Every structure is written in structure tokens, then in C-alpha cells.
Short mmCIF file of C-alpha atoms and ligand atoms in Angstrom, two decimals:
data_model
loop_
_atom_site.label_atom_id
_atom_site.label_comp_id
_atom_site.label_asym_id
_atom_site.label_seq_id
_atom_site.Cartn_x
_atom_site.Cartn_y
_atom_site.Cartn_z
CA UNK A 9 148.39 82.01 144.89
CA UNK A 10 145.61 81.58 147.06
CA UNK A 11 142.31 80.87 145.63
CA UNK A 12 139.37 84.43 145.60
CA UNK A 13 137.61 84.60 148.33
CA UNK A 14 133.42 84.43 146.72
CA UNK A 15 130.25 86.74 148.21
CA UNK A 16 127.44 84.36 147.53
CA UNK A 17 125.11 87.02 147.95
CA UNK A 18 121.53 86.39 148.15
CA UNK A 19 120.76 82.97 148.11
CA UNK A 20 117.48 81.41 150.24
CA UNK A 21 119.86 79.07 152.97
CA UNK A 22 118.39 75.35 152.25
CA UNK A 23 115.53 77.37 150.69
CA UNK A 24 114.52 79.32 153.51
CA UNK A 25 115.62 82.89 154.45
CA UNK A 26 117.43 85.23 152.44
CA UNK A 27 121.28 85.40 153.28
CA UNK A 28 124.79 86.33 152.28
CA UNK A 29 127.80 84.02 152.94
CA UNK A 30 131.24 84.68 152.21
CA UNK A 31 133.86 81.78 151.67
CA UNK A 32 137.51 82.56 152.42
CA UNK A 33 140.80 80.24 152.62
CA UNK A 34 138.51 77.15 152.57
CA UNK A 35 135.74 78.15 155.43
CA UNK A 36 133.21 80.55 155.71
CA UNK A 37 134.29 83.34 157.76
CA UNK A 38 131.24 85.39 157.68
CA UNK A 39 127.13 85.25 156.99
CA UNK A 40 124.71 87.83 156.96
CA UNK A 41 125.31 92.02 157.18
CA UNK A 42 129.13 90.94 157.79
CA UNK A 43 129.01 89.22 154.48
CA UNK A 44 127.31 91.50 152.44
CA UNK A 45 130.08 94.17 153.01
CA UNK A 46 133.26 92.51 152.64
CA UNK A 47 135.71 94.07 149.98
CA UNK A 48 138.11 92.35 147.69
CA UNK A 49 136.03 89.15 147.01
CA UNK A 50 134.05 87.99 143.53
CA UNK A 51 130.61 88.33 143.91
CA UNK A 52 127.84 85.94 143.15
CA UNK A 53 124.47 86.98 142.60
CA UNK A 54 122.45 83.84 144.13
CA UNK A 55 118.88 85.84 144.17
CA UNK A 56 116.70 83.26 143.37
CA UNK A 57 119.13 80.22 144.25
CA UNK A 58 118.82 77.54 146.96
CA UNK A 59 122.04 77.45 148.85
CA UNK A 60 122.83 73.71 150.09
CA UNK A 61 125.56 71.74 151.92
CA UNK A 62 127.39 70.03 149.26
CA UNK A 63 125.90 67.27 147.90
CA UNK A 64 127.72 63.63 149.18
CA UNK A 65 127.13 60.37 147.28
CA UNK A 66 127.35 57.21 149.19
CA UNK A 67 127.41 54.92 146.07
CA UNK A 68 129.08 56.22 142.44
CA UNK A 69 131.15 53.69 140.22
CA UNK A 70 133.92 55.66 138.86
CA UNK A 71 135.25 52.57 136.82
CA UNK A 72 138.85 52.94 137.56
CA UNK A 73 141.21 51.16 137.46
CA UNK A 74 139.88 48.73 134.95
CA UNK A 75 137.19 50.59 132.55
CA UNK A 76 138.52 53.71 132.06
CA UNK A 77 136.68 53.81 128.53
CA UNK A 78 133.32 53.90 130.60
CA UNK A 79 134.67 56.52 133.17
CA UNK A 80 137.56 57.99 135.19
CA UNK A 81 138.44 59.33 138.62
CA UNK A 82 138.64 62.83 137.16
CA UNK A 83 136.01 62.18 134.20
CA UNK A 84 133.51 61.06 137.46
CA UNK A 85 134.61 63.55 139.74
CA UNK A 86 134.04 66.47 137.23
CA UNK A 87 130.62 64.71 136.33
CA UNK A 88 130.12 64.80 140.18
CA UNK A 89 131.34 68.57 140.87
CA UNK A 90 128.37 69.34 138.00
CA UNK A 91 125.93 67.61 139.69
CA UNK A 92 126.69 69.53 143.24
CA UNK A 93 128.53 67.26 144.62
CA UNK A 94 131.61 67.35 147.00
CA UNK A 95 131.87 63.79 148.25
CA UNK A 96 131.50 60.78 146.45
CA UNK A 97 131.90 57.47 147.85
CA UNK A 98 133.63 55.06 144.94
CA UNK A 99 132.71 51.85 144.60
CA UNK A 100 134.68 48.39 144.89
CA UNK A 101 134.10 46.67 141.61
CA UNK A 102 136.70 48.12 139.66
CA UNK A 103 139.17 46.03 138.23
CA UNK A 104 141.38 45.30 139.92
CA UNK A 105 138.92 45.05 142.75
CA UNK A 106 138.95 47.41 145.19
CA UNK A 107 140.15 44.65 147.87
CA UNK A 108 143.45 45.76 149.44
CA UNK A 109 145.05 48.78 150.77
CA UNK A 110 147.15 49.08 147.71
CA UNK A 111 143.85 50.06 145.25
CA UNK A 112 141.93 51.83 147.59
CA UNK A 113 144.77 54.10 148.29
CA UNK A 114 145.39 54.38 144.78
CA UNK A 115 141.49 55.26 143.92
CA UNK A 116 142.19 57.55 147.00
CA UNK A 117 144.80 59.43 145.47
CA UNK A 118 143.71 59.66 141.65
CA UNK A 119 140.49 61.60 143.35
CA UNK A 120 142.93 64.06 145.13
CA UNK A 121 144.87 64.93 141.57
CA UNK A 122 141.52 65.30 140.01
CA UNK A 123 140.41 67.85 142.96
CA UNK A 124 137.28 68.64 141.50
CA UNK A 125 135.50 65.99 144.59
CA UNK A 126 136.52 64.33 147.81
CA UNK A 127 136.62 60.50 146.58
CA UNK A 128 136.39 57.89 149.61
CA UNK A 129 136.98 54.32 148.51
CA UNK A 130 134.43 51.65 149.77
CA UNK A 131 136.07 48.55 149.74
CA UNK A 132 135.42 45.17 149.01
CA UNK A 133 134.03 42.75 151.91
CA UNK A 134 135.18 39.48 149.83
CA UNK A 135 138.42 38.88 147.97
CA UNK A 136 137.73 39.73 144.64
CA UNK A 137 133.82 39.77 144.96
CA UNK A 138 134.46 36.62 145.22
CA UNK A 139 131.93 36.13 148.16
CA UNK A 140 133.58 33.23 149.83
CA UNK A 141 136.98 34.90 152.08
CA UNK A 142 137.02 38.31 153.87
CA UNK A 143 139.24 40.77 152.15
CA UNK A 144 141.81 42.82 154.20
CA UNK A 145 139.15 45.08 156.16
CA UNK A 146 141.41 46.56 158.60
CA UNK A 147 144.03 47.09 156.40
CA UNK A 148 141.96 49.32 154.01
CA UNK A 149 140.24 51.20 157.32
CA UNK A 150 144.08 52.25 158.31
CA UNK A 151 144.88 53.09 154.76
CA UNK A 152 145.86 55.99 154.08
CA UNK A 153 142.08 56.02 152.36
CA UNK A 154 140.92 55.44 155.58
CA UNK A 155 137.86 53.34 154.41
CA UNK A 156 134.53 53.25 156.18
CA UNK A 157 131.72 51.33 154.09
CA UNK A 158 132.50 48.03 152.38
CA UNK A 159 130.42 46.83 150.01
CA UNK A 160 130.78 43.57 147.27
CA UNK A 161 127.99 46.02 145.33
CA UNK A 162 127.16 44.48 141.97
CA UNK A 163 126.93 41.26 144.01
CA UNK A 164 125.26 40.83 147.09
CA UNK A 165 127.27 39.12 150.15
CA UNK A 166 124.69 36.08 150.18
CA UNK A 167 126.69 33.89 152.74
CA UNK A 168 125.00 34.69 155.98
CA UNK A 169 128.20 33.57 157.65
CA UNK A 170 130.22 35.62 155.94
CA UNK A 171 127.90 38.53 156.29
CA UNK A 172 127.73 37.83 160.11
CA UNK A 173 132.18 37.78 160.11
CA UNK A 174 131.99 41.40 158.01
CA UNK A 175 129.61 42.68 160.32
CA UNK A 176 131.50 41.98 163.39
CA UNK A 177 134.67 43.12 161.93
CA UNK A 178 133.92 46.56 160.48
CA UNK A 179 133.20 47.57 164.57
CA UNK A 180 136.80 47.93 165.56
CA UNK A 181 136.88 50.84 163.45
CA UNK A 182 133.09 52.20 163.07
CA UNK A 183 132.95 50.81 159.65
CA UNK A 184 129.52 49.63 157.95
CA UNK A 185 129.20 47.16 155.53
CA UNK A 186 126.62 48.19 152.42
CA UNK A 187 124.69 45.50 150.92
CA UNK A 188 123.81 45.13 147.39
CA UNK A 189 120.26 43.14 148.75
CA UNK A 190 120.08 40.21 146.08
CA UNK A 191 119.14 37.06 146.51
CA UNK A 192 121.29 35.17 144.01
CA UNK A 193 119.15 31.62 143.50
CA UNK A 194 115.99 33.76 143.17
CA UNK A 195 117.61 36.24 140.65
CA UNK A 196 119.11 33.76 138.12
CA UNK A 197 118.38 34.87 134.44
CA UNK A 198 116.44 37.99 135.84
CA UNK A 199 116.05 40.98 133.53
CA UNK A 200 113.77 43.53 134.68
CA UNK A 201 110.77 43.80 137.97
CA UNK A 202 108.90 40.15 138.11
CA UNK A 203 105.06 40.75 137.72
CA UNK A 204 102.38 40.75 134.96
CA UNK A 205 104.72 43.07 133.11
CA UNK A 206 107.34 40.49 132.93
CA UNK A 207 105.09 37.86 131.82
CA UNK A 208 104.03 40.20 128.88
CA UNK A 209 107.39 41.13 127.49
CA UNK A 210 108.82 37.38 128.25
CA UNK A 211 111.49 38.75 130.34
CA UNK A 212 113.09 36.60 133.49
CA UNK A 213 111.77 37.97 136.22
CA UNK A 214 113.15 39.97 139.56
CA UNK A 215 110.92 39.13 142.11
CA UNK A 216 111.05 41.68 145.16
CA UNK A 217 111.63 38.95 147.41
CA UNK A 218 114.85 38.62 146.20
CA UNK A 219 115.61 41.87 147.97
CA UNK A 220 113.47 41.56 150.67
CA UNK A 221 114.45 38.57 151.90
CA UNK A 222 118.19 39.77 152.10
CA UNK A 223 117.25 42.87 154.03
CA UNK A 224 115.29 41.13 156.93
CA UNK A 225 118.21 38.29 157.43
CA UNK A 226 120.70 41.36 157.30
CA UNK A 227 119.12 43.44 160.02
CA UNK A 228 118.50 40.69 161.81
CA UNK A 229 122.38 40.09 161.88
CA UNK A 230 122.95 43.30 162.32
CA UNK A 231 120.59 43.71 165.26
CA UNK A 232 122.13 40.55 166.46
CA UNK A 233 125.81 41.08 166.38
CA UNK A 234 125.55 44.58 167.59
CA UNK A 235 127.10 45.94 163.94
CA UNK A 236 126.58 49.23 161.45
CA UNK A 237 124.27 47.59 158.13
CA UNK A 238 124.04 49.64 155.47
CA UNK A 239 121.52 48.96 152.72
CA UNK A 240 122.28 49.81 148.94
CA UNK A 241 119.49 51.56 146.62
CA UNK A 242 116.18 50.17 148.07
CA UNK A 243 113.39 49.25 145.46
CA UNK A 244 110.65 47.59 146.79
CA UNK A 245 107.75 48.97 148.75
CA UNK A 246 108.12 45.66 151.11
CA UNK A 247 112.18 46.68 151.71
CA UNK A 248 110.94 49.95 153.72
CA UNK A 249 108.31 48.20 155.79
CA UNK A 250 111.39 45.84 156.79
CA UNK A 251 113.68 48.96 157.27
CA UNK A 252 110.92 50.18 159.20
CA UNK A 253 110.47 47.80 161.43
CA UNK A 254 114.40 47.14 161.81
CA UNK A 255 114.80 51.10 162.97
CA UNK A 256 111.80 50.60 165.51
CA UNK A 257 113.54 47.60 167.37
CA UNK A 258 116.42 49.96 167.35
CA UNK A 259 118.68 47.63 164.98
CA UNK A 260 121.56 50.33 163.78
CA UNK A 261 120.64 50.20 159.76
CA UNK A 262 120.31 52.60 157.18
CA UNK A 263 119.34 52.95 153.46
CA UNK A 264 119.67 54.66 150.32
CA UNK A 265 117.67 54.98 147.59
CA UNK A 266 118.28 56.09 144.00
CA UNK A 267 117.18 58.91 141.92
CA UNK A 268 116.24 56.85 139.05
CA UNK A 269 114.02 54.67 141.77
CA UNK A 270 112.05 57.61 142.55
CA UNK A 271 111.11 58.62 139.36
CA UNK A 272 110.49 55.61 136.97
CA UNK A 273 108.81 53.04 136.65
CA UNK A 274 108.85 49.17 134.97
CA UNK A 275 106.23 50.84 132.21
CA UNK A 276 109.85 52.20 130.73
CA UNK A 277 110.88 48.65 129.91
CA UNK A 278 108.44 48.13 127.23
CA UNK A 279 110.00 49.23 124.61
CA UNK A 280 113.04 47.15 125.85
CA UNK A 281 115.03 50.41 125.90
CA UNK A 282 118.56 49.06 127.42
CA UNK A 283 118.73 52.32 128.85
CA UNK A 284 116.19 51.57 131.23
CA UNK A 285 117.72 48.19 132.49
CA UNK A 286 119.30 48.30 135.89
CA UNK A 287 120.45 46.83 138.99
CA UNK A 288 117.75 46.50 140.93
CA UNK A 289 115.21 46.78 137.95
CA UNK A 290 112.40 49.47 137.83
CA UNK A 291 109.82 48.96 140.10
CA UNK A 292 105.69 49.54 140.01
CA UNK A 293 104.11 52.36 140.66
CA UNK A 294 103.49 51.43 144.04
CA UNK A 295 106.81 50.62 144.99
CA UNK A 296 107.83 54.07 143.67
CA UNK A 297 105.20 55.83 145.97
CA UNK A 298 106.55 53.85 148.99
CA UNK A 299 110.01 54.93 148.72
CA UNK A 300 109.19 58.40 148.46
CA UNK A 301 107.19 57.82 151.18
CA UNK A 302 110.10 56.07 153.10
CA UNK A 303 112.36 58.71 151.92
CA UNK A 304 110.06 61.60 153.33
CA UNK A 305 109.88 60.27 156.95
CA UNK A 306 113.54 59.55 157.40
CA UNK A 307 112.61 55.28 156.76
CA UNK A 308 115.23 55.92 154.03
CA UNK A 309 118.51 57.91 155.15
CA UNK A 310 119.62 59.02 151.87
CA UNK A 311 119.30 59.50 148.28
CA UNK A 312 122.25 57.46 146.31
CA UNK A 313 123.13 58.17 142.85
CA UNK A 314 124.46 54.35 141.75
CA UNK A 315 125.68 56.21 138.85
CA UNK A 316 126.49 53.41 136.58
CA UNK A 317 128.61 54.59 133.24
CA UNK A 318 128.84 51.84 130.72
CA UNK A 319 130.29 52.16 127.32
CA UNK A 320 127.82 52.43 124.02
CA UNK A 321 129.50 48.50 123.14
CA UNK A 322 128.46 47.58 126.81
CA UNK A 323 125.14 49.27 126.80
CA UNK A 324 123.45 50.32 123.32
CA UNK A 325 122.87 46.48 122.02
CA UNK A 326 119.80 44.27 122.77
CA UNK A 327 118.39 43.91 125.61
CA UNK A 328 119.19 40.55 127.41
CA UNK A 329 123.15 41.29 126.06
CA UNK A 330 123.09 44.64 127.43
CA UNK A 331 125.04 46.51 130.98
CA UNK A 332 122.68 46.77 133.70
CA UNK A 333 122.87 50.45 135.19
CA UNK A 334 123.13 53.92 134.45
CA UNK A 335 124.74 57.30 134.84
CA UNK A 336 123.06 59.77 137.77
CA UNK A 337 125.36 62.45 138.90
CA UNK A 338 124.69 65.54 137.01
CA UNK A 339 120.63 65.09 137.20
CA UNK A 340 120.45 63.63 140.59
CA UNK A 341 119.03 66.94 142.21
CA UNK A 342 117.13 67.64 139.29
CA UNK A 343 115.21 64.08 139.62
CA UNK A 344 114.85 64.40 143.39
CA UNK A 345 113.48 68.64 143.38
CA UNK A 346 110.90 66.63 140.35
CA UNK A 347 109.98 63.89 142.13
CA UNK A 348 110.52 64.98 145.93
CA UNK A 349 110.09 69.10 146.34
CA UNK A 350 107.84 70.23 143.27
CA UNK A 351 105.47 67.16 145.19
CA UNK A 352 106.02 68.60 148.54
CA UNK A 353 106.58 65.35 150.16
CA UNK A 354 110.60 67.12 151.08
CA UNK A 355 111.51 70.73 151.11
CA UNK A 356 115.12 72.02 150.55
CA UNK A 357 116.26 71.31 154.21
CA UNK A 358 114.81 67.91 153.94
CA UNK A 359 116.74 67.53 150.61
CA UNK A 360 120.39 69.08 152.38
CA UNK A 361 119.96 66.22 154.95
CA UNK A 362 119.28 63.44 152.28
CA UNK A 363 121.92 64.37 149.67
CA UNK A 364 124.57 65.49 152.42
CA UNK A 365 124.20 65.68 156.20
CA UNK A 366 123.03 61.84 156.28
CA UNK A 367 125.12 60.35 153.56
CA UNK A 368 128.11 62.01 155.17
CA UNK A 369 127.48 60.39 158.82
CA UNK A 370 126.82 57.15 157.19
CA UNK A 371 130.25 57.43 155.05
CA UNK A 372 131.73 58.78 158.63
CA UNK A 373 133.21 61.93 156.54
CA UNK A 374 133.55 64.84 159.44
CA UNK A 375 134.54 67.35 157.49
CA UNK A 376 131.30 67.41 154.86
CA UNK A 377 127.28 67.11 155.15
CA UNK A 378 128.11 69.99 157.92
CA UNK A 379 125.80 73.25 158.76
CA UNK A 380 125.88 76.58 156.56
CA UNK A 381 127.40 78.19 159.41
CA UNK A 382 130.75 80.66 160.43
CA UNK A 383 133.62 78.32 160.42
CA UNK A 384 132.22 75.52 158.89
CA UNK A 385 134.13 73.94 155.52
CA UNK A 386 133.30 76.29 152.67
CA UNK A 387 131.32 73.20 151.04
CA UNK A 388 128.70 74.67 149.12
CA UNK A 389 126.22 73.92 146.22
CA UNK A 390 124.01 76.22 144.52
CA UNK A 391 120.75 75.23 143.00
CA UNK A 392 118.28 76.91 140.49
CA UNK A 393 114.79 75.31 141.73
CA UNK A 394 112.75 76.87 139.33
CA UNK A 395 114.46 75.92 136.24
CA UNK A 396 112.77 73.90 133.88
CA UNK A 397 115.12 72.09 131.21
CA UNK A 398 115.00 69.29 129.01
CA UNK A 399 117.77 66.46 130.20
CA UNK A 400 120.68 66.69 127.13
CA UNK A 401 123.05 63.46 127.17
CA UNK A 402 125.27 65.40 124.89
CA UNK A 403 126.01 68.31 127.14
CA UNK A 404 127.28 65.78 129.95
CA UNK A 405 130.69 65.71 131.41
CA UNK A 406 130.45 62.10 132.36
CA UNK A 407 132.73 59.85 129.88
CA UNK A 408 129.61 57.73 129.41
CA UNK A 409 126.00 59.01 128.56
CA UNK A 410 123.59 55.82 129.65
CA UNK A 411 121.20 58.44 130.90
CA UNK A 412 117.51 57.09 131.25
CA UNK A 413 116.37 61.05 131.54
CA UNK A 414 116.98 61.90 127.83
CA UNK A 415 114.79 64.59 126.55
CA UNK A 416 113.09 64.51 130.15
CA UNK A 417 111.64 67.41 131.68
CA UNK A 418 113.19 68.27 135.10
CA UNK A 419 112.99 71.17 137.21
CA UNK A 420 115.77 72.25 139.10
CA UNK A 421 119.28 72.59 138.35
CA UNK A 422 122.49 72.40 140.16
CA UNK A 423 124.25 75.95 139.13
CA UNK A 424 127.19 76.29 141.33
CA UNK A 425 129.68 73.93 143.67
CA UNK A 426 132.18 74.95 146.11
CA UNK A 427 134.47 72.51 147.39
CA UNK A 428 136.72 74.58 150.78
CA UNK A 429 135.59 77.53 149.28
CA UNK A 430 137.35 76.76 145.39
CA UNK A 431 134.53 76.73 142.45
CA UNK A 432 134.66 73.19 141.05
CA UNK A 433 131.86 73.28 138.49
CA UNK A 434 129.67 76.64 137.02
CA UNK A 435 126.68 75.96 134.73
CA UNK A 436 127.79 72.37 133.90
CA UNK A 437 131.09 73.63 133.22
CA UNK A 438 133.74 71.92 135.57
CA UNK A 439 136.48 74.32 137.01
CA UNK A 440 139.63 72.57 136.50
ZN1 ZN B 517 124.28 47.59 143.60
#
């Protein structure tokens, strides 16, 4: 049985004009007065909705194999299809790590059972994070996962050697390697943003030269081997005048930055709230209005959820003992419309190339971040932008609930995702 062909009917196309656009056998066949007339199809009444690309994440933790307690391929996928997503990129540190052809292709293939997302491995750049031997690039980029971005993230490829022997490497197949930017040495016993906030609470502190410093050494590599350098969830108002500077000399780097980045602050850590510890820590005030900034001029490529489940053993305890990270699909367009659109520093085409057309060049995914067009991939999210709602950990479809936006007010509110033209989630409700 094939699967109903849907009338969205209505909708303002990445905000702007009123349109109609009609998904059949996995495409969409027809926009406009053609639309609006065709017979036999389930209609949805999108007056009032934003109708966007589907979203694509370039950096979700699925914890599978390994943590399944925290979250699953399918449990993260569904989580992701709620959100508006239709890509998600999964990330290495599973356990096993993601290191060989044998796991990615295994990560590959538990997202196509779940069918709710597409889920592209990133894999490993060292054997077992280990940060001291190459894992088996090539051999995951011919996998049948056919792996593009390769990333140690949780640790941060310090070697510069190394980094320079990755970087070289992933250009025989158009690859990128992602850096979690960490200084190691200058990140020992760190627990949240270094500054007089630190001192105050008498918490180790995370100086943002610990990033920094990683960033201008990797796009100088980059620049210098001639390679693709992606860079992991940028905090610091110093990491986008380095990006900047990297993209004016031409060097071929881009950057992400997270939702939770763009909205909080270091202020939440003192109340020493685990829920607000993460990987990199909350930043200042200023730091937050730079990567908005950076974000809103294209500095920054992409908005990346680093949604980072963690079981209530691994995350509701003190403090210093507690996970770093936290969950981010379901209210990542809910924190960027809040902190991005309702400032009008991005409008909802700015937003489509953020959370899809960029993030699915970087990930080198042809067949998503595509135009709302006739025979284009019926990949499709639908987005209330005036709802207002309170953030509810309970009614999340993630296995964990290490949300930082409990009881938050957000407005806007993913209502509807299409994945080739099949209905994946509806009002938080996944479509299994
Ligand atoms: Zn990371």
C-alpha cells in the first residue's frame, strides 16, 4: 500500500507567500493553483504555518550501541521527527565506538528500521577516541553508510599531527573532519565558563582559550593542507572572529552552533543546576550576542542540536559528579524562532538555510536541505511561529529528559514533518 498523497494547503513557504504544495510517492509533484485542486489526497490546513525544508542536524548523540538506557536509534529518531527533523547526523562516541565500517553500518541500518529520520553516521577520526592512530576513514566513507564528517566529539583531536593526517585523508572522498575545539591541558578539572563567575561559585574553570586556540591552529591546517574543517558547537565570541577571519582568507571551514548556546547564559549555573552543565559550558552574555551575531551573517553555517541524553543516575546528582550535556531535538526550532526570528536578527528563510540547506551541504546529503520546489524530495516541516508554550520534559519522546528549557517560555513550535512525502511526527506525536 502506498502511502496518501497530503495537500498542505496554505502554508507561508519559509514564511513568505501564501502557497499550496502537494506531496505524492515521495516528491512534490505540484505547488500552487495545481495543488490546491488535486482530488484523492488528505488535506492539511497549514493557514497560519511556516512551511520549511526539513530540518537536518549535523551533531545528535543517539547513544547506541552502548547506552541504550539514555537513548536509541528509534527513541532519537522519533525525538528528532518531533522536532522537524529529517536528517540527523549520529555521533561517534557510542560504545562500541563508532570507528569501523562494521558500527557505522550498523548505526546506519538501525536508523533505516526506525524510518521516522535519515541517520548518517559520523565516524571516529582516532581508534577508539583514543586520539593517538587514525581509524579506518576510507573504509567507513565506502560503507555502505557512506560516511562524510568524522569527528572524535566529546574529545577534541589535540595532536596537530594527527589532525593534519585526518585532514588530508578525508579529501579522497570530500569528507570533513568536525572538531570538538578543546584544548585538553587548559581544560583539566573544568566545570563550567572561566571568569568572575567561576571564581564565585569555586568551580574549575573553562577558559575560552581553550577553544580558541584549537580553532585558529585548525584552520590554519586546514587552510594549509588544502582540506574540509568543520567546527563543532562554537561558544565563544573570540571563536567567530577566528572563523571570520579563516572564511576571509578563503580557508574552506565551517561551524555550528547550538541552540542551548544561543539562548543561555553562565548566570544558569548558579544554582549549580546539573541540568545546565555542558560541553562547552554556558557562555556570557557577550559571547551569546556574538554568536547570534555570527549566526545572522552566515560567520556560523548552521545551528547544531548536540542533543546530549543522559540518564537521571548520569545526570540528576551533584554537580562536579554529574554528565555534561543535554537533550535539544524537540525544542531546537522553538529556541532558535525565540532567540533568532522573534529578535529579527534571521527570518524563516534565513532559519531553512541554517537548520537544513547548510547542514545538509556540510554533511554532503544530496537528497535533503533542497528547495520547496516541483520534483524536489517531499521533505517537509511545518512550524507554528506564533505559538507560545511552556517547555514540558514530561511530554518528550526522547528516552532521556536533561532538558535545560523546563517550564521555559518559547514561541514557536514544530507541528508537522514529512520525510518523502510520509508523516513522521504530528503535534509531538511520532507516526510510527
Ligand atoms: Zn562536542
Amino acid at each position: 500500500m502506498s502511502d496518501p498523497a497530503y495537500l498542505i494547503k496554505g502554508g507561508r513557504l519559509l514564511g513568505a507567500d501564501v502557497g499550496h504544495v502537494l506531496l505524492r510517492d515521495g516528491v512534490i509533484v505540484a505547488m500552487g493553483a495545481d495543488a490546491r485542486d488535486a482530488a484523492d489526497v488528505d488535506v492539511i490546513d497549514a493557514d497560519g504555518l511556516v512551511v520549511l525544508p526539513g530540518l537536518v542536524d549535523l551533531h545528535t548523540h543517539l547513544r547506541e550501541p552502548g547506552r541504550e538506557d539514555a537513548e536509541t536509534v528509534a527513541s532519537g529518531s522519533a525525538a528528532a521527527a518531533v522536532g522537524g527533523f529529517t536528517a540527523v547526523h549520529a555521533m561517534a562516541n557510542t560504545d562500541p565506538v563508532a570507528d569501523t565500517a562494521g558500527v557505522v553500518e550498523q548505526v546506519w541500518h538501525l536508523g533505516r528500521r526506525a524510518g521516522l529520520c535519515d541517520v548518517h553516521p559520523v565516524g571516529a577520526v582516532t581508534v577508539g577516541l583514543g586520539g593517538s592512530e587514525l581509524a579506518e576513514l576510507g573504509a567507513m566513507a565506502e560503507s555502505r553508510a557512506t560516511v562524510r564528517l568524522f569527528s572524535d566529539d566529546g574529545k577534541c583531536v589535540s595532536d596537530a599531527v594527527l589532525m593534519r593526517r585526518a585532514l588530508e585523508y578525508v579529501k579522497a572522498f570530500d569528507g570533513a573532519v568536525a572538531q570538538h575545539a578543546q584544548e585538553p591541558r587548559l581544560t583539566e578539572g573544568a566545570q563550567m565558563n572561566e571568569g568572575p563567575m567561576s571564581g564565585v561559585l569555586g568551580l574549575g574553570g573553562w577558559p575560552a582559550v581553550a577553544e580558541e586556540s584549537i580553532i585558529a591552529r585548525d584552520v590554519l591546517l586546514a587552510g594549509h593542507v588544502g582540506s574540509r574543517l568543520h567546527v563543532c558547537h562554537v561558544s565563544t565570541a573570540g571563536s567567530v572572529e577566528i572563523l571570520r577571519w579563516a572564511k576571509g582568507k578563503g580557508i574552506d571551514v565551517t561551524a555550528e552552533v547550538t541552540p542551548h548556546h544561543l539562548l543561555l547564559t553562565e548566570d544558569r549555573v548558579a544554582g549549580y543546576d546539573p541540568r545546565f552543565k555542558v560541553n562547552p559550558p554556558l557562555r556570557t552574555t557577550t559571547d551569546v550576542e556574538a554568536l547570534r551575531a555570527g549566526l545572522a551573517d552566515g560567520t556560523i553555517d548552521a545551528v547544531a542540536t548536540d542533543h546530549a541524553p543522559h540518564s537521571v543516575e548520569d545526570k540528576d546528582c551533584e554537580w562536579a559528579a554529574a554528565a555534561m550535556g543535554m537533550t535539544g531535538l524537540e525544542t531546537a526550532i522553538g529556541v532558535v524562532a525565540t532567540s533568532m526570528v522573534e529578535t529579527g536578527l534571521l527570518d524563516w528563510a534565513g532559519v531553512a538555510d541554517r537548520m537544513s540547506r547548510r547542514p545538509a551541504q556540510i554533511g554532503r546529503l544530496e537528497a535533503q536541505g533542497r528547495s520547496i520546489a516541483v520534483g524536489e524530495p517531499a521533505n517537509i516541516t511545518l512550524v507554528d511561529p506564533k505559538a507560545r508554550y511552556r517547555v514540558d520534559r514530561m511530554a518528550m519522546v526522547s528516552r532521556s529528559r536533561n532538558t535545560p528549557y523546563e517550564g521555559l517560555e518559547l514561541v514557536g513550535r514544530p507541528v508537522m514533518t514529512f520525510l518523502r512525502g510520509r508523516m513522521t511526527a504530528r503535534d509531538g506525536v511520532p507516526q510510527v
